[in-house]
Short mmCIF file of C-alpha atoms in Angstrom, two decimals:
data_model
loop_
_atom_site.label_atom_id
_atom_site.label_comp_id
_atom_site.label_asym_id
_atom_site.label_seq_id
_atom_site.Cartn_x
_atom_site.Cartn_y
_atom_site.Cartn_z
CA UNK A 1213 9.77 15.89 -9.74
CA UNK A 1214 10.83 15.01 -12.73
CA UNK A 1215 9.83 11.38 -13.12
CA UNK A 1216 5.60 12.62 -11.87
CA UNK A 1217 3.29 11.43 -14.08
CA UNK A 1218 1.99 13.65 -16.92
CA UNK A 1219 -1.09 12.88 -18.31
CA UNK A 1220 -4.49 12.09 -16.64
CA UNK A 1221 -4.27 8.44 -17.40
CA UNK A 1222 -0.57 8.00 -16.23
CA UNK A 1223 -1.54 9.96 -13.03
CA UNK A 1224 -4.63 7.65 -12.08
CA UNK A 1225 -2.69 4.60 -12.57
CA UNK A 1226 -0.04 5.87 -10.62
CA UNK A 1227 -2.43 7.00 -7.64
CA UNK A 1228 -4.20 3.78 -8.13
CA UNK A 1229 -0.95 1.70 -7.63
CA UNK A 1230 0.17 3.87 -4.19
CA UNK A 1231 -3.88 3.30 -3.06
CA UNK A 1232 -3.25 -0.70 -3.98
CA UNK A 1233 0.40 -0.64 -2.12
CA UNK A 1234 -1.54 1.14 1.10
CA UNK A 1235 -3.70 -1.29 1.20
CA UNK A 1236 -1.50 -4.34 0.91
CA UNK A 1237 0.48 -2.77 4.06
CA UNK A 1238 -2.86 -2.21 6.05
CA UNK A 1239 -3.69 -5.66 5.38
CA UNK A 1240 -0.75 -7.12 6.58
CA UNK A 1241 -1.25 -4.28 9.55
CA UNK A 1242 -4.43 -5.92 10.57
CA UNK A 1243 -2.62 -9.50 11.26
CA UNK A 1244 -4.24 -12.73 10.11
CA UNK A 1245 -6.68 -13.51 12.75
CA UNK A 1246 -8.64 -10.00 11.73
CA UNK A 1247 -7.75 -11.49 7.84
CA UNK A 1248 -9.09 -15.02 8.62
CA UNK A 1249 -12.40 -14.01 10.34
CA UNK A 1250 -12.86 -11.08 7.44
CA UNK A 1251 -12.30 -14.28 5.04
CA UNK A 1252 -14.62 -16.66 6.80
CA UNK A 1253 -17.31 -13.78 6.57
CA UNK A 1254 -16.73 -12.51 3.01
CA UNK A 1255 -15.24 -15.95 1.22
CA UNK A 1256 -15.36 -14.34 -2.26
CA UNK A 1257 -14.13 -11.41 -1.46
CA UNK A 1258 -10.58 -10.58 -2.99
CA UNK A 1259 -7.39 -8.87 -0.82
CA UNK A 1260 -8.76 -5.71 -1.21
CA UNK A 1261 -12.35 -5.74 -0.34
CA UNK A 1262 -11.05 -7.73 2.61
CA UNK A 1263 -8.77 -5.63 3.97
CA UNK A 1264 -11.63 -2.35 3.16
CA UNK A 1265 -14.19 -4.00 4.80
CA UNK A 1266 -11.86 -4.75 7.79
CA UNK A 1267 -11.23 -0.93 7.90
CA UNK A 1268 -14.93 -0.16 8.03
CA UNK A 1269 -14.38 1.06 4.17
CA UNK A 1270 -16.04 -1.27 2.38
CA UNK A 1271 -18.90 0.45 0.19
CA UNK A 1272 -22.00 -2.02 -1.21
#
């Protein structure tokens, strides 16, 4: 692989941007009656924490 990230900071960034993309696709996964009631519940709550809390991965 010649285009893999190299150092320690390029590699988290990189892992944290396939972790974000995941996410994004899990959240449109879950369908927007799962989104809406996860909103309703948690209305400050950002995409993310939405869609981890929805997953039962949510961590206080």
């Amino acid at each position: 692989m010649d285009n893999a990230p190299q150092s320690v900071a390029e590699r988290v960034e990189f892992l944290e941007r396939v972790a974000r993309e995941l996410l994004r696709r899990e959240y449109e996964r879950l369908g927007p009656v799962s989104r809406a009631a996860q909103a309703m519940l948690y209305p400050s709550a950002g995409e993310e924490e939405l869609t981890l809390r929805a997953l039962g991965l949510w961590r206080e």
